[in-house]
Short mmCIF file of C-alpha atoms in Angstrom, two decimals:
data_model
loop_
_atom_site.label_atom_id
_atom_site.label_comp_id
_atom_site.label_asym_id
_atom_site.label_seq_id
_atom_site.Cartn_x
_atom_site.Cartn_y
_atom_site.Cartn_z
CA MET S 1 6.52 9.17 -0.58
CA ARG S 2 9.57 8.99 0.85
CA PRO S 3 10.92 9.81 4.08
CA ALA S 4 9.57 2.54 9.97
CA PRO S 5 9.06 -1.02 10.05
CA SER S 6 9.46 -5.67 10.68
CA ARG S 7 8.68 -8.61 9.14
CA PHE S 8 6.79 -10.89 6.43
CA LYS S 9 5.37 -13.20 3.96
CA THR S 10 7.18 -14.67 1.27
CA GLU S 11 6.20 -15.97 -2.03
CA PRO S 12 4.51 -20.24 -1.87
CA ILE S 13 6.40 -22.49 -0.66
CA HIS S 14 6.18 -25.76 -2.75
CA PRO S 15 6.28 -28.52 -0.41
CA TRP S 16 9.65 -30.09 -1.86
CA GLN S 17 11.92 -26.73 -0.86
CA TYR S 18 10.28 -26.52 2.97
CA THR S 19 12.84 -28.40 4.32
CA GLN S 20 15.80 -26.27 3.37
CA PHE S 21 14.09 -23.44 3.69
CA MET S 22 13.18 -23.64 6.96
CA VAL S 23 17.31 -25.24 7.86
CA ARG S 24 18.76 -21.80 5.74
CA ILE S 25 16.20 -19.59 7.95
CA MET S 26 16.33 -21.35 11.44
CA SER S 27 20.37 -21.14 11.40
CA GLY S 28 21.16 -17.52 12.00
CA ALA S 29 17.54 -17.06 14.44
CA SER S 30 17.26 -16.79 18.21
CA SER S 31 14.63 -19.70 19.54
CA ARG S 32 11.85 -16.45 19.68
CA LEU S 33 12.37 -15.74 16.04
CA ALA S 34 12.54 -19.25 14.81
CA LEU S 35 9.46 -19.82 16.31
CA PHE S 36 7.94 -16.99 14.87
CA LEU S 37 9.37 -17.65 11.58
CA PHE S 38 8.18 -21.59 11.95
CA GLY S 39 4.81 -20.46 12.23
CA CYS S 40 4.64 -18.18 9.36
CA CYS S 41 6.35 -20.57 6.86
CA SER S 42 4.28 -23.44 8.13
CA LEU S 43 0.98 -21.25 7.14
CA ALA S 44 2.54 -20.45 3.94
CA LEU S 45 3.09 -23.59 2.97
CA GLU S 46 -0.72 -24.21 4.24
CA VAL S 47 -1.84 -21.23 1.88
CA TYR S 48 0.03 -22.67 -1.09
CA THR S 49 -0.72 -26.54 -0.93
CA LYS S 50 -4.51 -25.38 -0.21
CA GLU S 51 -5.06 -22.48 -2.14
CA HIS S 52 -3.16 -22.79 -5.05
CA GLY S 53 -2.98 -26.45 -5.43
CA ALA S 54 0.50 -28.28 -6.79
CA ALA S 55 -0.75 -28.86 -10.30
CA ASP S 56 -0.85 -26.41 -12.89
CA PRO S 57 0.08 -22.93 -11.73
CA ARG S 58 -1.94 -21.31 -14.44
CA ARG S 59 -5.55 -22.10 -13.27
CA ALA S 60 -8.21 -21.08 -15.59
CA ASP S 61 -9.40 -18.78 -12.72
CA TYR S 62 -5.90 -16.85 -12.01
CA TYR S 63 -2.81 -15.86 -12.98
CA VAL S 64 0.09 -15.84 -11.52
CA ALA S 65 1.84 -12.37 -10.31
CA ALA S 66 5.50 -11.34 -9.26
CA VAL S 67 6.71 -8.40 -7.20
CA TYR S 68 10.30 -7.50 -6.55
CA GLU S 69 11.43 -5.31 -3.60
CA HIS S 70 14.85 -4.47 -4.78
CA PRO S 71 17.87 -3.11 -2.99
CA ALA S 72 19.08 0.02 -5.30
CA VAL S 73 22.38 0.78 -6.22
CA LEU S 74 22.41 4.43 -5.92
CA SER S 75 24.52 7.07 -6.71
CA PRO S 76 27.06 8.02 -4.23
CA ASN S 77 26.37 11.62 -4.67
CA PRO S 78 22.99 12.10 -6.11
CA LEU S 79 24.16 16.24 -6.93
CA ALA S 80 26.79 15.45 -8.66
CA PHE S 81 26.73 15.94 -12.36
CA TYR S 82 27.25 12.54 -13.77
CA SER S 83 27.68 12.16 -18.16
CA ARG S 84 25.41 9.93 -19.96
CA LYS S 85 27.94 6.96 -20.21
CA GLN S 86 28.31 7.45 -16.13
CA ALA S 87 24.43 6.78 -15.13
CA LEU S 88 23.88 4.09 -17.50
CA GLU S 89 26.89 2.32 -16.01
CA LEU S 90 24.75 2.83 -12.88
CA MET S 91 21.42 2.21 -13.49
CA ASN S 92 22.78 -1.02 -15.69
CA GLN S 93 23.68 -2.80 -11.94
CA ASN S 94 20.43 -2.39 -11.22
CA LEU S 95 18.95 -3.64 -14.70
CA ASP S 96 21.44 -6.53 -14.00
CA ILE S 97 19.47 -7.73 -10.63
CA TYR S 98 16.21 -6.78 -12.30
CA GLU S 99 16.73 -9.28 -15.11
CA GLN S 100 17.90 -12.12 -13.01
CA GLN S 101 14.56 -11.31 -10.96
CA VAL S 102 12.69 -11.97 -14.33
CA MET S 103 14.32 -15.13 -15.51
CA ALA S 104 13.79 -16.34 -11.77
CA ALA S 105 10.09 -15.17 -12.45
CA ALA S 106 10.24 -16.96 -15.61
CA GLN S 107 10.95 -20.04 -13.97
CA LYS S 108 7.49 -19.55 -11.95
CA GLY S 109 5.61 -19.09 -14.78
CA VAL S 110 5.37 -15.64 -13.97
CA GLN S 111 2.86 -13.63 -16.60
CA ILE S 112 3.13 -10.15 -15.02
CA ILE S 113 6.08 -8.51 -12.79
CA VAL S 114 6.22 -5.05 -11.07
CA PHE S 115 9.68 -3.59 -9.98
CA PRO S 116 9.48 -0.25 -7.28
CA GLU S 117 9.62 3.13 -8.12
CA ASP S 118 13.36 5.05 -7.79
CA GLY S 119 14.49 1.34 -8.34
CA ILE S 120 16.59 1.82 -11.58
CA HIS S 121 18.14 5.47 -11.03
CA GLY S 122 17.92 5.90 -7.18
CA PHE S 123 17.02 9.38 -5.32
CA ASN S 124 17.42 12.69 -3.99
CA PHE S 125 18.32 14.86 -7.58
CA THR S 126 18.55 18.19 -8.14
CA ARG S 127 16.82 19.02 -11.91
CA THR S 128 19.88 19.37 -13.19
CA SER S 129 21.38 16.39 -11.92
CA ILE S 130 19.03 13.44 -12.56
CA TYR S 131 19.59 14.74 -16.22
CA PRO S 132 21.93 12.02 -17.69
CA PHE S 133 19.87 9.48 -16.17
CA LEU S 134 16.77 10.08 -18.21
CA ASP S 135 15.32 8.20 -21.16
CA PHE S 136 13.85 9.76 -23.74
CA ILE S 137 9.85 8.31 -24.03
CA PRO S 138 7.84 8.53 -26.84
CA SER S 139 3.76 8.74 -26.61
CA PRO S 140 2.56 5.27 -26.59
CA GLN S 141 -0.67 6.90 -28.15
CA LEU S 142 1.11 7.86 -31.59
CA ILE S 143 3.67 5.35 -32.15
CA ARG S 144 3.99 1.26 -31.75
CA TRP S 145 7.34 0.40 -30.62
CA ASN S 146 9.47 -2.29 -29.40
CA PRO S 147 12.54 -0.96 -27.90
CA CYS S 148 14.14 -4.55 -28.26
CA LEU S 149 14.12 -4.91 -31.47
CA GLU S 150 14.23 -1.40 -32.36
CA PRO S 151 17.06 -0.33 -30.55
CA HIS S 152 18.24 2.84 -33.19
CA ARG S 153 14.76 4.40 -33.65
CA PHE S 154 14.85 6.56 -31.11
CA SER S 155 17.96 7.84 -29.33
CA ASP S 156 18.41 8.12 -25.27
CA THR S 157 16.80 4.98 -25.09
CA GLU S 158 18.78 2.32 -23.43
CA VAL S 159 16.78 1.85 -20.28
CA LEU S 160 13.70 1.26 -21.99
CA GLN S 161 15.87 -1.07 -24.54
CA ARG S 162 16.93 -3.29 -21.70
CA LEU S 163 13.71 -3.46 -19.75
CA SER S 164 12.03 -4.65 -23.12
CA CYS S 165 14.33 -7.34 -23.59
CA MET S 166 13.71 -8.42 -20.44
CA ALA S 167 9.62 -9.05 -21.00
CA LEU S 168 10.54 -10.46 -24.31
CA LYS S 169 12.77 -12.91 -23.07
CA GLY S 170 11.00 -13.63 -19.74
CA GLU S 171 7.84 -13.60 -22.01
CA MET S 172 5.99 -11.63 -19.23
CA PHE S 173 4.26 -8.45 -19.01
CA LEU S 174 6.95 -6.03 -17.03
CA VAL S 175 5.81 -2.59 -14.97
CA ALA S 176 9.48 -0.30 -13.87
CA ASN S 177 9.64 3.16 -12.93
CA LEU S 178 12.54 5.36 -14.63
CA GLY S 179 12.79 8.71 -15.22
CA THR S 180 12.22 10.58 -18.78
CA LYS S 181 12.43 13.37 -20.64
CA GLN S 182 10.20 15.61 -23.16
CA PRO S 183 11.39 18.39 -24.59
CA CYS S 184 9.14 21.08 -25.09
CA LEU S 185 8.89 24.56 -27.00
CA SER S 186 9.24 27.94 -25.52
CA SER S 187 5.93 28.89 -27.40
CA ASP S 188 4.34 26.18 -24.53
CA PRO S 189 3.12 28.44 -21.55
CA GLY S 190 4.07 25.54 -19.37
CA CYS S 191 7.53 24.46 -20.70
CA PRO S 192 10.31 24.83 -17.81
CA ALA S 193 13.49 27.16 -18.47
CA ASP S 194 15.58 24.54 -19.38
CA GLY S 195 12.98 23.53 -22.45
CA ARG S 196 12.03 20.38 -21.30
CA TYR S 197 9.53 18.40 -19.11
CA GLN S 198 11.07 15.81 -16.34
CA PHE S 199 8.89 12.94 -15.28
CA ASN S 200 8.40 10.37 -12.56
CA THR S 201 7.34 7.84 -15.06
CA ASN S 202 5.94 3.92 -14.82
CA VAL S 203 6.05 1.64 -17.81
CA VAL S 204 4.77 -1.02 -19.18
CA PHE S 205 5.79 -3.60 -21.76
CA SER S 206 4.21 -6.66 -22.95
CA SER S 207 5.06 -10.10 -23.16
CA ASN S 208 7.07 -9.65 -26.65
CA GLY S 209 8.42 -6.59 -25.42
CA THR S 210 6.19 -4.05 -27.08
CA PHE S 211 6.29 -0.69 -25.43
CA VAL S 212 2.38 -0.66 -23.82
CA ASP S 213 2.24 2.35 -21.75
CA ARG S 214 3.42 5.12 -20.11
CA TYR S 215 2.03 6.41 -16.61
CA ARG S 216 3.57 9.69 -15.58
CA LYS S 217 3.17 10.64 -11.48
CA HIS S 218 1.07 13.04 -10.60
CA ASN S 219 1.28 13.80 -6.78
CA LEU S 220 5.35 14.11 -6.50
CA TYR S 221 6.64 13.68 -2.83
CA PHE S 222 9.44 16.03 -2.20
CA GLU S 223 10.64 15.42 -6.07
CA ALA S 224 12.03 18.55 -7.12
CA ALA S 225 13.69 17.00 -10.09
CA PHE S 226 10.37 16.08 -11.64
CA ASP S 227 7.86 18.12 -12.95
CA THR S 228 4.17 17.70 -12.57
CA PRO S 229 2.36 16.60 -15.78
CA PHE S 230 -0.35 19.69 -16.79
CA LYS S 231 -2.84 16.76 -17.46
CA VAL S 232 -3.83 13.53 -14.72
CA ASP S 233 -2.55 10.72 -16.84
CA HIS S 234 -5.65 8.28 -16.03
CA ILE S 235 -3.95 4.45 -17.78
CA THR S 236 -5.26 1.22 -17.88
CA PHE S 237 -4.08 -1.47 -19.72
CA ASP S 238 -5.11 -4.61 -21.34
CA THR S 239 -3.57 -8.15 -20.90
CA PRO S 240 -4.58 -11.80 -22.38
CA PHE S 241 -4.56 -13.45 -18.70
CA ALA S 242 -6.34 -10.96 -16.57
CA GLY S 243 -8.37 -8.39 -18.69
CA LYS S 244 -7.19 -4.86 -17.48
CA PHE S 245 -5.01 -2.96 -15.11
CA GLY S 246 -4.86 0.21 -13.71
CA ILE S 247 -1.52 1.95 -12.64
CA PHE S 248 -0.15 4.79 -10.18
CA THR S 249 2.83 5.55 -8.46
CA CYS S 250 3.30 5.60 -4.36
CA PHE S 251 1.84 8.85 -2.93
CA ASP S 252 -1.05 8.77 -5.56
CA ILE S 253 -2.43 6.29 -3.00
CA LEU S 254 -3.77 9.08 -1.27
CA PHE S 255 -5.56 11.20 -3.98
CA PHE S 256 -8.32 11.41 -5.43
CA ASP S 257 -6.75 11.61 -8.93
CA PRO S 258 -5.35 9.17 -10.60
CA ILE S 259 -7.01 6.42 -8.80
CA VAL S 260 -11.17 7.30 -7.64
CA ARG S 261 -11.38 8.80 -11.35
CA LEU S 262 -9.28 5.52 -12.65
CA LEU S 263 -11.41 2.88 -10.57
CA ARG S 264 -14.70 4.36 -11.90
CA ASP S 265 -14.19 1.71 -14.81
CA SER S 266 -15.20 -1.14 -13.49
CA ASP S 267 -13.55 -3.02 -15.94
CA VAL S 268 -10.32 -2.45 -13.52
CA LYS S 269 -10.05 -5.08 -11.05
CA HIS S 270 -6.10 -5.19 -10.84
CA VAL S 271 -3.70 -1.92 -9.84
CA VAL S 272 0.40 -2.19 -10.61
CA TYR S 273 2.23 0.09 -8.01
CA PRO S 274 5.53 0.91 -7.92
CA THR S 275 6.40 2.67 -4.74
CA ALA S 276 9.36 3.86 -2.99
CA TRP S 277 7.66 4.37 0.57
CA MET S 278 8.83 5.33 3.70
CA ASN S 279 6.77 3.52 7.13
CA GLN S 280 5.25 5.42 9.34
CA LEU S 281 3.42 3.44 12.32
CA PRO S 282 1.13 3.62 13.40
CA LEU S 283 -1.50 4.59 10.12
CA LEU S 284 0.72 4.91 7.57
CA ALA S 285 3.49 1.62 6.79
CA ALA S 286 3.59 0.38 3.86
CA VAL S 287 1.68 -3.08 3.73
CA GLU S 288 -0.62 -1.71 5.43
CA ILE S 289 -2.25 1.02 3.00
CA GLN S 290 -1.59 -1.23 0.19
CA LYS S 291 -3.71 -4.24 1.87
CA ALA S 292 -6.55 -1.27 2.95
CA PHE S 293 -6.29 -0.09 -0.33
CA ALA S 294 -7.28 -3.65 -2.01
CA ILE S 295 -10.40 -3.93 0.84
CA ALA S 296 -11.50 -0.25 0.02
CA PHE S 297 -11.64 -0.40 -3.76
CA GLY S 298 -12.23 -4.19 -3.98
CA VAL S 299 -9.24 -4.72 -6.28
CA ASN S 300 -6.30 -7.03 -6.61
CA VAL S 301 -2.83 -4.58 -5.81
CA LEU S 302 0.25 -5.41 -7.25
CA ALA S 303 3.33 -3.57 -4.79
CA ALA S 304 6.35 -3.40 -5.03
CA ASN S 305 8.48 -1.28 -2.81
CA ILE S 306 12.04 -0.07 -2.83
CA HIS S 307 13.90 -1.65 0.07
CA HIS S 308 16.18 0.56 2.09
CA PRO S 309 15.81 -0.36 5.70
CA SER S 310 18.24 1.89 6.97
CA LEU S 311 15.49 4.59 5.12
CA GLY S 312 12.31 3.00 6.62
CA MET S 313 11.65 2.07 3.11
CA THR S 314 10.66 -1.67 2.80
CA GLY S 315 6.83 -3.24 2.55
CA SER S 316 5.79 -5.13 -1.16
CA GLY S 317 2.81 -7.54 -1.40
CA ILE S 318 0.64 -9.00 -3.57
CA HIS S 319 -2.72 -8.62 -1.97
CA THR S 320 -6.44 -9.20 -2.74
CA PRO S 321 -9.34 -8.12 -0.95
CA THR S 322 -9.13 -11.04 1.16
CA LYS S 323 -5.90 -12.14 1.17
CA SER S 324 -2.33 -10.80 1.08
CA PHE S 325 1.32 -12.17 0.50
CA TRP S 326 3.79 -9.50 1.82
CA TYR S 327 6.94 -8.61 2.83
CA HIS S 328 8.17 -6.04 5.56
CA ASP S 329 11.90 -6.67 6.89
CA MET S 330 13.90 -4.39 8.36
CA GLU S 331 16.94 -6.27 9.26
CA ASN S 332 17.72 -8.39 6.01
CA PRO S 333 19.54 -5.95 3.10
CA ARG S 334 19.00 -8.00 0.88
CA GLY S 335 15.99 -7.90 -1.78
CA HIS S 336 13.53 -10.05 -2.53
CA LEU S 337 10.39 -11.62 -4.99
CA ILE S 338 7.23 -12.06 -3.96
CA ILE S 339 5.10 -14.74 -6.15
CA ALA S 340 1.63 -15.34 -6.62
CA GLN S 341 -1.39 -16.90 -7.98
CA VAL S 342 -3.94 -13.85 -8.02
CA PRO S 343 -7.62 -14.46 -8.65
CA LYS S 344 -8.80 -13.17 -11.76
CA ASN S 345 -12.26 -11.80 -10.59
CA PRO S 346 -11.29 -10.69 -6.67
CA GLN S 347 -14.16 -11.19 -4.49
CA GLY S 348 -14.85 -8.01 -2.34
CA LEU S 349 -15.63 -7.80 1.45
CA THR S 350 -16.81 -4.35 2.39
CA GLY S 351 -20.89 -4.98 3.09
CA THR S 352 -22.68 -6.20 5.49
CA GLU S 353 -23.79 -9.17 3.28
CA ASN S 354 -20.11 -11.01 4.54
CA ALA S 355 -21.53 -11.16 8.28
CA VAL S 356 -20.46 -14.05 10.21
CA GLY S 357 -23.56 -14.17 11.69
CA LYS S 358 -25.22 -11.00 12.54
CA MET S 359 -27.32 -12.61 15.22
CA ASP S 360 -24.33 -14.06 17.68
CA PRO S 361 -23.62 -11.51 20.68
CA SER S 362 -21.40 -9.27 20.21
CA HIS S 363 -23.28 -7.69 16.60
CA THR S 364 -26.61 -8.05 18.30
CA LYS S 365 -25.05 -5.61 20.85
CA PHE S 366 -23.13 -3.61 18.13
CA LEU S 367 -26.97 -3.33 16.11
CA GLU S 368 -28.74 -2.30 19.53
CA LEU S 369 -26.36 0.39 20.41
CA LEU S 370 -27.06 1.73 16.47
CA SER S 371 -30.54 1.37 17.14
CA GLY S 372 -30.27 3.35 20.63
CA SER S 373 -28.14 5.72 19.12
CA PRO S 374 -28.53 9.65 20.07
CA HIS S 375 -30.48 12.20 17.51
CA CYS S 376 -27.85 13.88 16.11
CA GLU S 377 -27.79 16.93 13.63
CA LYS S 378 -24.82 17.69 11.74
CA ASP S 379 -24.01 21.72 10.47
CA ALA S 380 -21.23 22.39 8.61
CA GLN S 381 -18.62 22.02 11.59
CA GLU S 382 -19.99 20.41 14.05
CA VAL S 383 -22.20 17.19 15.19
CA HIS S 384 -24.94 18.03 17.89
CA CYS S 385 -26.49 15.01 19.53
CA ASP S 386 -28.89 14.44 22.32
CA GLU S 387 -27.72 13.01 25.29
CA ASP S 388 -28.62 9.43 25.70
CA ALA S 389 -27.45 7.38 28.87
CA LYS S 390 -27.03 3.84 26.59
CA TRP S 391 -23.99 6.05 24.66
CA ASN S 392 -21.62 6.45 27.98
CA LEU S 393 -20.98 2.82 29.28
CA ASN S 394 -17.75 3.56 30.31
CA THR S 395 -16.26 7.31 30.71
CA PRO S 396 -12.74 7.13 30.94
CA PRO S 397 -10.33 10.09 30.83
CA VAL S 398 -10.10 12.05 27.23
CA PHE S 399 -6.50 13.19 26.24
CA TYR S 400 -4.50 14.20 23.31
CA SER S 401 -1.56 13.09 22.13
CA GLU S 402 -0.03 13.85 18.67
CA MET S 403 -0.12 11.05 15.89
CA MET S 404 1.48 10.71 12.59
CA TYR S 405 1.79 14.74 13.29
CA ASP S 406 -2.15 15.55 13.96
CA ASN S 407 -3.76 16.10 17.29
CA PHE S 408 -5.75 13.33 18.30
CA THR S 409 -8.50 12.99 20.65
CA LEU S 410 -8.43 10.05 22.81
CA VAL S 411 -10.09 8.08 25.43
CA PRO S 412 -8.13 4.74 27.23
CA ALA S 413 -9.59 1.42 26.75
CA TRP S 414 -8.31 0.23 30.46
CA GLU S 415 -11.28 -2.46 31.04
CA LYS S 416 -11.63 -6.54 30.05
CA GLU S 417 -14.31 -5.18 28.18
CA GLY S 418 -16.67 -2.01 27.05
CA TYR S 419 -18.01 0.64 24.79
CA LEU S 420 -16.23 3.77 24.21
CA GLN S 421 -17.24 6.66 22.45
CA VAL S 422 -14.99 10.23 21.50
CA CYS S 423 -15.96 12.95 19.23
CA SER S 424 -14.13 15.54 16.98
CA ASN S 425 -15.40 17.94 15.12
CA SER S 426 -18.19 16.54 13.09
CA LEU S 427 -16.44 12.77 13.76
CA CYS S 428 -17.51 10.90 16.44
CA CYS S 429 -16.11 7.01 16.85
CA TYR S 430 -17.29 4.35 18.68
CA LEU S 431 -15.66 0.95 20.22
CA LEU S 432 -17.70 -1.83 21.59
CA TYR S 433 -14.65 -4.43 22.65
CA LYS S 434 -13.86 -7.59 24.77
CA ARG S 435 -10.51 -8.92 26.00
CA PRO S 436 -9.71 -12.79 26.74
CA ALA S 437 -7.55 -11.58 29.04
CA LEU S 438 -5.70 -8.05 30.24
CA SER S 439 -1.82 -7.26 29.27
CA LYS S 440 0.50 -4.78 30.44
CA GLU S 441 -0.28 -2.51 27.97
CA LEU S 442 -2.36 0.92 27.05
CA TYR S 443 -4.47 1.07 24.21
CA ALA S 444 -6.77 4.22 23.06
CA LEU S 445 -9.31 4.61 20.89
CA GLY S 446 -8.79 8.09 18.78
CA VAL S 447 -10.05 10.48 17.06
CA PHE S 448 -9.37 12.99 14.34
CA ASP S 449 -11.27 15.06 11.69
CA GLY S 450 -9.21 17.62 10.02
CA LEU S 451 -6.77 18.64 7.35
CA HIS S 452 -3.14 16.74 7.80
CA THR S 453 -0.21 19.70 6.77
CA VAL S 454 2.53 17.26 7.43
CA HIS S 455 4.77 15.93 4.20
CA GLY S 456 1.49 16.54 2.12
CA THR S 457 -1.33 18.25 2.73
CA TYR S 458 -5.04 16.69 2.45
CA TYR S 459 -8.08 16.06 4.69
CA ILE S 460 -8.74 12.80 6.33
CA GLN S 461 -11.13 11.38 9.32
CA VAL S 462 -9.77 8.38 11.51
CA CYS S 463 -10.86 6.30 14.26
CA ALA S 464 -8.15 4.17 15.39
CA LEU S 465 -8.02 1.52 18.39
CA VAL S 466 -4.22 1.62 18.90
CA LYS S 467 -1.71 0.27 21.24
CA CYS S 468 0.56 3.39 22.98
CA GLY S 469 4.30 3.06 23.07
CA GLY S 470 4.13 2.85 27.17
CA LEU S 471 1.83 3.20 29.62
CA GLY S 472 2.06 7.29 29.81
CA PHE S 473 -1.05 9.07 27.44
CA HIS S 474 1.67 10.99 25.34
CA THR S 475 3.02 7.50 24.24
CA CYS S 476 -0.60 6.95 21.90
CA GLY S 477 0.57 7.50 18.62
CA GLN S 478 4.22 6.41 18.83
CA GLU S 479 5.69 3.88 16.55
CA ILE S 480 5.35 0.60 17.67
CA THR S 481 5.36 -3.13 15.98
CA VAL S 482 5.41 -5.26 18.86
CA ALA S 483 2.18 -5.92 20.83
CA SER S 484 0.48 -8.89 22.82
CA GLY S 485 -3.11 -7.41 23.29
CA ILE S 486 -6.06 -9.40 21.84
CA PHE S 487 -9.14 -8.02 21.07
CA GLU S 488 -12.56 -8.96 19.76
CA PHE S 489 -14.08 -5.70 18.35
CA HIS S 490 -17.00 -3.68 16.57
CA LEU S 491 -14.81 -0.16 15.50
CA TRP S 492 -17.85 2.45 13.92
CA GLY S 493 -17.94 5.91 12.96
CA ASN S 494 -20.06 8.79 11.39
CA PHE S 495 -17.94 9.23 8.71
CA SER S 496 -18.96 12.29 5.82
CA THR S 497 -16.99 10.19 3.16
CA SER S 498 -17.13 6.94 1.41
CA TYR S 499 -13.66 6.44 1.12
CA ILE S 500 -12.44 4.92 4.03
CA PHE S 501 -9.44 2.70 4.05
CA PRO S 502 -9.36 -0.41 6.62
CA LEU S 503 -6.08 -0.23 8.05
CA PHE S 504 -5.23 -3.25 10.11
CA LEU S 505 -2.27 -4.21 12.05
CA THR S 506 -0.70 -7.17 14.73
CA SER S 507 2.60 -8.24 16.39
CA GLY S 508 5.38 -8.76 14.01
CA MET S 509 4.03 -6.41 11.31
CA ARG S 510 1.31 -9.14 10.16
CA LEU S 511 -1.42 -8.04 7.98
CA GLU S 512 -5.04 -8.99 8.86
CA THR S 513 -8.53 -8.82 7.15
CA PRO S 514 -11.81 -7.43 8.92
CA ASP S 515 -13.93 -10.01 9.78
CA GLN S 516 -17.01 -7.32 8.33
CA LEU S 517 -16.59 -4.06 6.66
CA GLY S 518 -19.38 -1.83 5.91
CA TRP S 519 -22.11 0.51 6.49
CA GLU S 520 -25.13 0.44 9.17
CA ASN S 521 -27.39 2.83 9.80
CA ASP S 522 -25.61 5.66 8.52
CA TYR S 523 -22.15 4.41 10.11
CA TYR S 524 -19.56 2.80 8.50
CA PHE S 525 -17.98 -0.28 11.12
CA LEU S 526 -15.33 -2.96 11.20
CA ARG S 527 -15.79 -5.82 12.70
CA LYS S 528 -12.81 -8.33 13.98
CA ARG S 529 -12.88 -11.40 16.13
CA GLY S 530 -9.71 -13.97 16.55
CA LEU S 531 -6.58 -12.34 15.83
CA SER S 532 -3.39 -14.09 15.02
CA SER S 533 -1.16 -11.68 17.36
CA GLY S 534 -0.97 -8.62 19.67
CA LEU S 535 -3.40 -5.98 17.92
CA VAL S 536 -1.00 -3.30 17.05
CA THR S 537 -3.62 -0.67 15.15
CA ALA S 538 -6.84 -0.94 13.77
CA ALA S 539 -8.17 1.92 11.98
CA LEU S 540 -10.59 3.56 9.92
CA TYR S 541 -9.13 5.90 8.17
CA GLY S 542 -11.28 8.58 5.58
CA ARG S 543 -10.00 10.86 3.28
CA LEU S 544 -12.40 13.73 2.27
CA TYR S 545 -10.79 14.36 -1.21
CA GLU S 546 -12.96 17.65 -2.07
CA ARG S 547 -11.70 19.50 1.43
CA ASN S 548 -7.94 19.20 0.41
#
C-alpha cells in the first residue's frame, strides 16, 4: 500500500551497549525529545533483560528474527528504459545493503530475516520500464534449486543468486521481494499481449541458500507494472526452528485472500510480511495495522516496510499478540534493523478469559449496561432498537466529519467520565470512559458502516475513539501523532463480522495492547486502563469481506 507518521522501537539493547547508545542518541536531541528517548530506551533495556535474558539467544521456546526497514536506492526516472546491465547496477546497490544487514543479523544469532516490498528495484514503473529489473523465477513446486550453488542453471536470475548466497553466508532463512517474469503462450487466454506475466513476488530461501518458495502478490495497489496471478497463491513454508510460516504482501493485509484462507491452517503461527506502506492516520498507520493483525489472528508478524519518510513510508515491526518491537521514524533518513526473540507458540489475546478482573467497578458497569441493553432487531440494512433510558447517559450533539475518506458519524467525548452511543446503518458503537483529568483537546467517538471506495474498495465497520486535530468538529479524523488525553475505557459495538482488528496508538506513535478483548452478549469490545501516553486512536476495525 503506497501513498503519514513519528517514532519508534528498536532491537533489544544489551546492557553493555546501553551507555554508548544513549550518548549517541542524546547528542542531537532536544531536552524534551531526549527525555522521551531515554524513557523508551530504558524500557527497551528492561524488556531485553527481563524477558529475553542475557544468556543463550536461542532459548528452546523462542527463535531470533530480524526485519530491516530499508531506504531503497531508487531509479531517478522509473519511466525510462534501462538495459539489464544498468538495472542490475542499481539493484546491486540495494543488495549490497541487504548483505550488510544479513551479516550484522548473523552476528546476533538471527534465524530468519525479512526485507521490504520494492526494496530492491523501487516503484512507480510502467509495465515496459520495469522489464529489465525482472528476474525469471522457476516454479519451486517443479524444481529444487540453489541459485548460489547453481548460478548458471537459469538465465536472468542474478538477483535470486545474490539473495541465495546471502542466506547461505548468513546461515539464516531469508525473505525478500522482487519483480519476476514468466513467459506465456498465445494459447493461454490470460497471456498479456507482450507474451509474459510480470509479478510482484516474495521469495524465501533456506539457511543453506535453497530456493524454498515464492508468493505472487494478489491484491495490487495501483501497480500497473504487474499482473494479478490467475490463481491465488496460498503459500506456507516450514522452518526447523519455529514450524510453519505464512507469507503475503502489503495491501493483501486488508483482504480475505490469501490471508484468512491461509490462516485457517492452524499450524501457521507466524507470518512474514514485506510491505511498502504509506501511513495514513488515524486508522491505517503501518505499525498500527501490523500489531492489530497479530492480535486479531493470534500470530507473530514479521513486518518489513520500506523507509522513505518524504513519501510517508515508514513503520516496521516484530509483533506478537501481546508485545511488539517496532520502528517508526519520519525524520531519520537511514534504515533500521530490528532484532527480537519471538515465541514459537504465541499466546493469543482475544477472548474474555484474559480479563484483569471481571468484577472491578468499570467492568461491572460495562456488563450491567450490556445486560440492560435495548431489544434490537436487525434487517438487511438497518438495526431497530427499543428505547432504553439506561442507554442515554450522555446526549452530546451528533456531527459528521471525514475520516480516512469516509463520512463518519461522531459524538464528542467532552466530559471527565461518560457513556456514549453513536450509530450508522446496522452498527452501533458505545464508549464507557473515565479520565483522571481533562485536557485542552477534543476527542470523539465515531462510527462508519459502509463501503470504502478511495485507494481501494472494501466494506468496513468501524468504531473509533480519536483525538481530533483541533477543537472544531471538522478536525476529527485529521492526521495527528501527539496527544495528552488519558482514558480508562470500554469500547464496543454490535459488529456483523468476526474479523475485527483492534487499532491502538498513543502519543509519539506508541503501540498499546488492550487489557481485554473479545465478545460479550453479541458485542465485540476492547478494554484498556493505564495508558502509557496520551490517546491518539483506539478503534475496532471490522472487515466484511463478503460485501466487497
